[in-house]
Amino acid sequence: MGLGLYVYYAAWVMPVLTLAWGAYLLVFDRARFKRAWLGLALALVIAAIVFAPLGLELARGPRVTRIQVTGAPVRALLQGDPRPVLETTLGTLGMFTFAGDPEWLYNYSGLPVFDWIVGALFYFGAAVCLIRLRDLRYAFVLLWLAVGISPAFISIPAGSFSHTFAAQGAVYLLPAIGLNTFQLLPTPYSLFPIRVKL
């Protein structure tokens, strides 16, 4: 986590994920929180120690940063205009199947993360996680997704792949969760299972 903080500003949400996970455990599973809180705190302390050299350098003085370049929606929100944050939030939430990153850095401009088949599994997986929110495994994936894509809610361009890379693991787990759950549902197809000999 500490080394990740050196890589890109979007990684700065990972300590937030650690805190959010601790808060989830405190609310939903106190016994596990009592066993885990020290490890979570230790992870944050070690990450802070590793990050300290860069953190001290950044604290030394004002300079133009990437956040000043991409953070126009936050500045507008602080001045009382929530419209840019709402626009970037909706654009980011739509990046999975409607319109992806508008830049050409990591993909074709505007190409969504998933096609509609995998996208449907992604949304189904997200719904499964919401329904099973009290199960630690599903809750963690949702927290990971929400925290990981949050930098793109407050920065431009909306749906930027580089601003959401902290959520990449969760994004690709959700279609798998959806597919796995779908396979367990009783359907007419389950009467005729497909068998493959290797």
PDB file of C-alpha atoms in Angstrom:
ATOM      1  CA  MET A   1       0.000   0.000   0.000  1.00  0.00           C
ATOM      2  CA  GLY A   2       2.818   2.395   0.892  1.00  0.00           C
ATOM      3  CA  LEU A   3       4.624   1.786  -2.385  1.00  0.00           C
ATOM      4  CA  GLY A   4       1.365   2.140  -4.293  1.00  0.00           C
ATOM      5  CA  LEU A   5       1.030   5.678  -2.952  1.00  0.00           C
ATOM      6  CA  TYR A   6       4.156   6.600  -4.953  1.00  0.00           C
ATOM      7  CA  VAL A   7       2.716   5.375  -8.232  1.00  0.00           C
ATOM      8  CA  TYR A   8      -0.349   7.513  -8.898  1.00  0.00           C
ATOM      9  CA  TYR A   9      -2.769   9.706  -6.966  1.00  0.00           C
ATOM     10  CA  ALA A  10      -5.615   7.249  -7.548  1.00  0.00           C
ATOM     11  CA  ALA A  11      -3.785   4.780  -5.287  1.00  0.00           C
ATOM     12  CA  TRP A  12      -4.266   7.172  -2.376  1.00  0.00           C
ATOM     13  CA  VAL A  13      -7.715   5.649  -1.863  1.00  0.00           C
ATOM     14  CA  MET A  14      -6.247   2.339  -0.660  1.00  0.00           C
ATOM     15  CA  PRO A  15      -5.841   3.533   2.950  1.00  0.00           C
ATOM     16  CA  VAL A  16      -9.491   4.615   2.707  1.00  0.00           C
ATOM     17  CA  LEU A  17     -10.384   1.056   1.687  1.00  0.00           C
ATOM     18  CA  THR A  18      -8.546  -0.258   4.751  1.00  0.00           C
ATOM     19  CA  LEU A  19     -10.473   2.130   7.013  1.00  0.00           C
ATOM     20  CA  ALA A  20     -13.775   1.328   5.279  1.00  0.00           C
ATOM     21  CA  TRP A  21     -13.155  -2.389   5.739  1.00  0.00           C
ATOM     22  CA  GLY A  22     -12.436  -1.844   9.422  1.00  0.00           C
ATOM     23  CA  ALA A  23     -15.660   0.167   9.765  1.00  0.00           C
ATOM     24  CA  TYR A  24     -17.622  -2.578   7.994  1.00  0.00           C
ATOM     25  CA  LEU A  25     -16.228  -5.215  10.361  1.00  0.00           C
ATOM     26  CA  LEU A  26     -16.983  -3.016  13.364  1.00  0.00           C
ATOM     27  CA  VAL A  27     -20.636  -2.727  12.322  1.00  0.00           C
ATOM     28  CA  PHE A  28     -21.332  -6.220  10.942  1.00  0.00           C
ATOM     29  CA  ASP A  29     -18.822  -8.590  12.575  1.00  0.00           C
ATOM     30  CA  ARG A  30     -17.466  -7.335  15.894  1.00  0.00           C
ATOM     31  CA  ALA A  31     -15.727 -10.602  16.737  1.00  0.00           C
ATOM     32  CA  ARG A  32     -13.721 -10.472  13.511  1.00  0.00           C
ATOM     33  CA  PHE A  33     -13.033  -6.751  14.029  1.00  0.00           C
ATOM     34  CA  LYS A  34     -11.516  -7.517  17.453  1.00  0.00           C
ATOM     35  CA  ARG A  35      -9.171 -10.000  15.782  1.00  0.00           C
ATOM     36  CA  ALA A  36      -8.349  -7.792  12.776  1.00  0.00           C
ATOM     37  CA  TRP A  37      -8.124  -4.201  14.028  1.00  0.00           C
ATOM     38  CA  LEU A  38      -4.478  -4.453  15.071  1.00  0.00           C
ATOM     39  CA  GLY A  39      -3.457  -5.841  11.678  1.00  0.00           C
ATOM     40  CA  LEU A  40      -5.394  -3.123   9.866  1.00  0.00           C
ATOM     41  CA  ALA A  41      -3.828  -0.424  12.032  1.00  0.00           C
ATOM     42  CA  LEU A  42      -0.373  -1.905  11.532  1.00  0.00           C
ATOM     43  CA  ALA A  43      -0.889  -1.951   7.753  1.00  0.00           C
ATOM     44  CA  LEU A  44      -1.760   1.756   7.823  1.00  0.00           C
ATOM     45  CA  VAL A  45       1.238   2.605  10.010  1.00  0.00           C
ATOM     46  CA  ILE A  46       3.678   0.700   7.789  1.00  0.00           C
ATOM     47  CA  ALA A  47       2.186   2.302   4.673  1.00  0.00           C
ATOM     48  CA  ALA A  48       2.589   5.734   6.300  1.00  0.00           C
ATOM     49  CA  ILE A  49       6.241   5.024   7.110  1.00  0.00           C
ATOM     50  CA  VAL A  50       6.955   3.884   3.554  1.00  0.00           C
ATOM     51  CA  PHE A  51       5.124   6.930   2.142  1.00  0.00           C
ATOM     52  CA  ALA A  52       6.745   9.407   4.579  1.00  0.00           C
ATOM     53  CA  PRO A  53       9.652  10.531   2.319  1.00  0.00           C
ATOM     54  CA  LEU A  54       7.303  11.508  -0.522  1.00  0.00           C
ATOM     55  CA  GLY A  55       4.704  12.862   1.886  1.00  0.00           C
ATOM     56  CA  LEU A  56       7.279  15.144   3.517  1.00  0.00           C
ATOM     57  CA  GLU A  57       8.474  16.345   0.105  1.00  0.00           C
ATOM     58  CA  LEU A  58       4.916  17.131  -0.995  1.00  0.00           C
ATOM     59  CA  ALA A  59       4.300  18.988   2.261  1.00  0.00           C
ATOM     60  CA  ARG A  60       7.327  21.262   1.757  1.00  0.00           C
ATOM     61  CA  GLY A  61       5.741  23.683  -0.594  1.00  0.00           C
ATOM     62  CA  PRO A  62       3.155  24.559  -3.212  1.00  0.00           C
ATOM     63  CA  ARG A  63       3.630  23.277  -6.732  1.00  0.00           C
ATOM     64  CA  VAL A  64       1.465  22.333  -9.685  1.00  0.00           C
ATOM     65  CA  THR A  65       0.260  18.783  -9.168  1.00  0.00           C
ATOM     66  CA  ARG A  66      -1.734  16.334 -11.221  1.00  0.00           C
ATOM     67  CA  ILE A  67      -4.680  16.922  -8.888  1.00  0.00           C
ATOM     68  CA  GLN A  68      -4.674  20.611  -9.831  1.00  0.00           C
ATOM     69  CA  VAL A  69      -4.880  19.609 -13.486  1.00  0.00           C
ATOM     70  CA  THR A  70      -7.610  16.957 -13.175  1.00  0.00           C
ATOM     71  CA  GLY A  71      -9.461  18.191 -10.074  1.00  0.00           C
ATOM     72  CA  ALA A  72     -11.766  20.782 -11.673  1.00  0.00           C
ATOM     73  CA  PRO A  73     -14.942  18.994 -10.475  1.00  0.00           C
ATOM     74  CA  VAL A  74     -13.750  19.137  -6.848  1.00  0.00           C
ATOM     75  CA  ARG A  75     -12.903  22.816  -7.136  1.00  0.00           C
ATOM     76  CA  ALA A  76     -16.360  23.488  -8.571  1.00  0.00           C
ATOM     77  CA  LEU A  77     -17.986  21.494  -5.754  1.00  0.00           C
ATOM     78  CA  LEU A  78     -16.068  23.478  -3.138  1.00  0.00           C
ATOM     79  CA  GLN A  79     -17.376  26.655  -4.782  1.00  0.00           C
ATOM     80  CA  GLY A  80     -20.956  25.379  -4.500  1.00  0.00           C
ATOM     81  CA  ASP A  81     -21.459  23.863  -7.971  1.00  0.00           C
ATOM     82  CA  PRO A  82     -22.129  20.081  -7.724  1.00  0.00           C
ATOM     83  CA  ARG A  83     -22.893  19.669 -11.452  1.00  0.00           C
ATOM     84  CA  PRO A  84     -19.333  18.697 -12.595  1.00  0.00           C
ATOM     85  CA  VAL A  85     -19.037  16.060  -9.837  1.00  0.00           C
ATOM     86  CA  LEU A  86     -22.447  14.638 -10.782  1.00  0.00           C
ATOM     87  CA  GLU A  87     -21.413  14.515 -14.444  1.00  0.00           C
ATOM     88  CA  THR A  88     -18.099  12.779 -13.753  1.00  0.00           C
ATOM     89  CA  THR A  89     -19.788  10.360 -11.346  1.00  0.00           C
ATOM     90  CA  LEU A  90     -22.421   9.379 -13.931  1.00  0.00           C
ATOM     91  CA  GLY A  91     -19.755   9.134 -16.633  1.00  0.00           C
ATOM     92  CA  THR A  92     -17.639   6.896 -14.420  1.00  0.00           C
ATOM     93  CA  LEU A  93     -20.548   4.637 -13.496  1.00  0.00           C
ATOM     94  CA  GLY A  94     -21.312   4.287 -17.204  1.00  0.00           C
ATOM     95  CA  MET A  95     -17.770   3.304 -18.154  1.00  0.00           C
ATOM     96  CA  PHE A  96     -18.480  -0.388 -17.745  1.00  0.00           C
ATOM     97  CA  THR A  97     -20.980  -0.760 -20.602  1.00  0.00           C
ATOM     98  CA  PHE A  98     -21.995   2.637 -22.016  1.00  0.00           C
ATOM     99  CA  ALA A  99     -18.945   4.806 -22.777  1.00  0.00           C
ATOM    100  CA  GLY A 100     -15.438   4.210 -21.507  1.00  0.00           C
ATOM    101  CA  ASP A 101     -12.350   6.336 -21.058  1.00  0.00           C
ATOM    102  CA  PRO A 102     -12.458   9.211 -23.582  1.00  0.00           C
ATOM    103  CA  GLU A 103      -8.663   9.253 -23.849  1.00  0.00           C
ATOM    104  CA  TRP A 104      -6.622   7.010 -26.144  1.00  0.00           C
ATOM    105  CA  LEU A 105      -3.976   6.159 -23.559  1.00  0.00           C
ATOM    106  CA  TYR A 106      -5.167   2.685 -22.534  1.00  0.00           C
ATOM    107  CA  ASN A 107      -7.922   1.721 -24.969  1.00  0.00           C
ATOM    108  CA  TYR A 108      -9.878   2.920 -27.967  1.00  0.00           C
ATOM    109  CA  SER A 109     -11.436   6.235 -27.022  1.00  0.00           C
ATOM    110  CA  GLY A 110     -14.908   5.793 -25.563  1.00  0.00           C
ATOM    111  CA  LEU A 111     -14.838   1.982 -25.662  1.00  0.00           C
ATOM    112  CA  PRO A 112     -16.544   0.603 -22.534  1.00  0.00           C
ATOM    113  CA  VAL A 113     -14.764  -1.837 -20.242  1.00  0.00           C
ATOM    114  CA  PHE A 114     -17.173  -4.683 -21.094  1.00  0.00           C
ATOM    115  CA  ASP A 115     -19.383  -5.716 -23.961  1.00  0.00           C
ATOM    116  CA  TRP A 116     -23.063  -6.141 -23.077  1.00  0.00           C
ATOM    117  CA  ILE A 117     -22.805  -9.863 -22.296  1.00  0.00           C
ATOM    118  CA  VAL A 118     -19.988  -9.523 -19.769  1.00  0.00           C
ATOM    119  CA  GLY A 119     -21.494  -6.201 -18.666  1.00  0.00           C
ATOM    120  CA  ALA A 120     -24.754  -7.933 -17.775  1.00  0.00           C
ATOM    121  CA  LEU A 121     -22.769 -10.415 -15.679  1.00  0.00           C
ATOM    122  CA  PHE A 122     -20.941  -7.469 -14.065  1.00  0.00           C
ATOM    123  CA  TYR A 123     -24.225  -5.806 -13.056  1.00  0.00           C
ATOM    124  CA  PHE A 124     -25.674  -9.128 -11.929  1.00  0.00           C
ATOM    125  CA  GLY A 125     -22.539  -9.720  -9.804  1.00  0.00           C
ATOM    126  CA  ALA A 126     -22.912  -6.264  -8.261  1.00  0.00           C
ATOM    127  CA  ALA A 127     -26.564  -7.013  -7.446  1.00  0.00           C
ATOM    128  CA  VAL A 128     -25.562 -10.331  -5.867  1.00  0.00           C
ATOM    129  CA  CYS A 129     -22.992  -8.525  -3.718  1.00  0.00           C
ATOM    130  CA  LEU A 130     -25.617  -6.001  -2.609  1.00  0.00           C
ATOM    131  CA  ILE A 131     -28.063  -8.756  -1.720  1.00  0.00           C
ATOM    132  CA  ARG A 132     -25.356 -10.643   0.196  1.00  0.00           C
ATOM    133  CA  LEU A 133     -23.904  -7.532   1.839  1.00  0.00           C
ATOM    134  CA  ARG A 134     -23.652  -9.215   5.243  1.00  0.00           C
ATOM    135  CA  ASP A 135     -21.306 -11.841   3.792  1.00  0.00           C
ATOM    136  CA  LEU A 136     -17.767 -10.518   4.233  1.00  0.00           C
ATOM    137  CA  ARG A 137     -16.560 -11.733   0.844  1.00  0.00           C
ATOM    138  CA  TYR A 138     -19.244  -9.938  -1.143  1.00  0.00           C
ATOM    139  CA  ALA A 139     -19.078  -6.801   0.999  1.00  0.00           C
ATOM    140  CA  PHE A 140     -15.330  -6.531   0.486  1.00  0.00           C
ATOM    141  CA  VAL A 141     -15.681  -6.671  -3.313  1.00  0.00           C
ATOM    142  CA  LEU A 142     -18.318  -3.902  -3.244  1.00  0.00           C
ATOM    143  CA  LEU A 143     -16.209  -1.728  -0.922  1.00  0.00           C
ATOM    144  CA  TRP A 144     -13.182  -2.315  -3.127  1.00  0.00           C
ATOM    145  CA  LEU A 145     -15.162  -1.288  -6.220  1.00  0.00           C
ATOM    146  CA  ALA A 146     -16.721   1.804  -4.639  1.00  0.00           C
ATOM    147  CA  VAL A 147     -13.501   3.101  -3.106  1.00  0.00           C
ATOM    148  CA  GLY A 148     -11.397   2.175  -6.134  1.00  0.00           C
ATOM    149  CA  ILE A 149     -13.491   4.082  -8.673  1.00  0.00           C
ATOM    150  CA  SER A 150     -14.149   7.072  -6.395  1.00  0.00           C
ATOM    151  CA  PRO A 151     -11.171   9.161  -7.646  1.00  0.00           C
ATOM    152  CA  ALA A 152     -12.864   9.316 -11.064  1.00  0.00           C
ATOM    153  CA  PHE A 153     -16.014  10.754  -9.464  1.00  0.00           C
ATOM    154  CA  ILE A 154     -14.135  13.941  -8.611  1.00  0.00           C
ATOM    155  CA  SER A 155     -11.714  14.296 -11.508  1.00  0.00           C
ATOM    156  CA  ILE A 156     -11.657  14.690 -15.263  1.00  0.00           C
ATOM    157  CA  PRO A 157     -12.057  12.956 -17.603  1.00  0.00           C
ATOM    158  CA  ALA A 158     -15.010  10.900 -16.403  1.00  0.00           C
ATOM    159  CA  GLY A 159     -14.419   7.153 -16.542  1.00  0.00           C
ATOM    160  CA  SER A 160     -10.656   7.493 -16.806  1.00  0.00           C
ATOM    161  CA  PHE A 161      -9.021   4.071 -16.621  1.00  0.00           C
ATOM    162  CA  SER A 162      -5.973   5.510 -14.876  1.00  0.00           C
ATOM    163  CA  HIS A 163      -8.145   7.156 -12.208  1.00  0.00           C
ATOM    164  CA  THR A 164      -9.965   3.886 -11.508  1.00  0.00           C
ATOM    165  CA  PHE A 165      -7.118   1.380 -11.601  1.00  0.00           C
ATOM    166  CA  ALA A 166      -7.369   0.797  -7.845  1.00  0.00           C
ATOM    167  CA  ALA A 167     -10.697  -0.954  -8.520  1.00  0.00           C
ATOM    168  CA  GLN A 168      -9.422  -3.170 -11.330  1.00  0.00           C
ATOM    169  CA  GLY A 169      -9.432  -6.401  -9.307  1.00  0.00           C
ATOM    170  CA  ALA A 170     -12.981  -5.864  -8.046  1.00  0.00           C
ATOM    171  CA  VAL A 171     -14.225  -4.884 -11.510  1.00  0.00           C
ATOM    172  CA  TYR A 172     -13.084  -8.209 -12.948  1.00  0.00           C
ATOM    173  CA  LEU A 173     -14.337 -10.230  -9.981  1.00  0.00           C
ATOM    174  CA  LEU A 174     -17.916  -9.026 -10.393  1.00  0.00           C
ATOM    175  CA  PRO A 175     -18.639 -10.757 -13.740  1.00  0.00           C
ATOM    176  CA  ALA A 176     -17.155 -13.940 -12.274  1.00  0.00           C
ATOM    177  CA  ILE A 177     -19.432 -13.635  -9.238  1.00  0.00           C
ATOM    178  CA  GLY A 178     -22.378 -13.020 -11.541  1.00  0.00           C
ATOM    179  CA  LEU A 179     -21.535 -15.999 -13.750  1.00  0.00           C
ATOM    180  CA  ASN A 180     -20.945 -18.293 -10.784  1.00  0.00           C
ATOM    181  CA  THR A 181     -24.253 -17.291  -9.202  1.00  0.00           C
ATOM    182  CA  PHE A 182     -26.089 -17.588 -12.521  1.00  0.00           C
ATOM    183  CA  GLN A 183     -24.770 -21.138 -12.959  1.00  0.00           C
ATOM    184  CA  LEU A 184     -26.199 -22.061  -9.561  1.00  0.00           C
ATOM    185  CA  LEU A 185     -29.694 -20.799 -10.409  1.00  0.00           C
ATOM    186  CA  PRO A 186     -32.242 -23.400 -11.495  1.00  0.00           C
ATOM    187  CA  THR A 187     -32.861 -22.915 -15.215  1.00  0.00           C
ATOM    188  CA  PRO A 188     -34.163 -25.077 -18.061  1.00  0.00           C
ATOM    189  CA  TYR A 189     -30.533 -25.430 -19.160  1.00  0.00           C
ATOM    190  CA  SER A 190     -29.609 -27.123 -15.895  1.00  0.00           C
ATOM    191  CA  LEU A 191     -31.680 -30.108 -17.034  1.00  0.00           C
ATOM    192  CA  PHE A 192     -29.176 -30.672 -19.822  1.00  0.00           C
ATOM    193  CA  PRO A 193     -25.704 -30.001 -18.375  1.00  0.00           C
ATOM    194  CA  ILE A 194     -22.902 -29.562 -20.849  1.00  0.00           C
ATOM    195  CA  ARG A 195     -20.126 -32.021 -20.179  1.00  0.00           C
ATOM    196  CA  VAL A 196     -16.701 -31.517 -21.603  1.00  0.00           C
ATOM    197  CA  LYS A 197     -14.092 -34.303 -21.559  1.00  0.00           C
ATOM    198  CA  LEU A 198     -10.527 -33.110 -21.280  1.00  0.00           C
TER     199      LEU A 198
END
